[in-house]
């Protein structure tokens, strides 16, 4: 690899915002927040909206919302019912 052109690759902790699930991985992403990991070292903390712990594809749990049709949503939005 050519020196000086690649971003700094380091270990970071990713935390799922909805479940609190944390995992240690390598990344080039930076963060001002830090967290003490299980090995006693402190790593940057990156909060993510969704991970394999909360994504329906991996968990097998899916949310189905009965939103109705377009006309029903329009009527509800403008209080026409």
Short mmCIF file of C-alpha atoms in Angstrom, two decimals, residues 9-10 20 55 60 69:
data_model
loop_
_atom_site.label_atom_id
_atom_site.label_comp_id
_atom_site.label_asym_id
_atom_site.label_seq_id
_atom_site.Cartn_x
_atom_site.Cartn_y
_atom_site.Cartn_z
CA UNK A 9 -8.11 2.17 10.33
CA UNK A 10 -8.72 1.46 14.03
CA UNK A 20 -28.26 -1.27 23.22
CA UNK A 55 -33.07 -5.62 11.89
CA UNK A 60 -37.21 -12.82 12.16
CA UNK A 69 -55.21 2.76 1.40
#
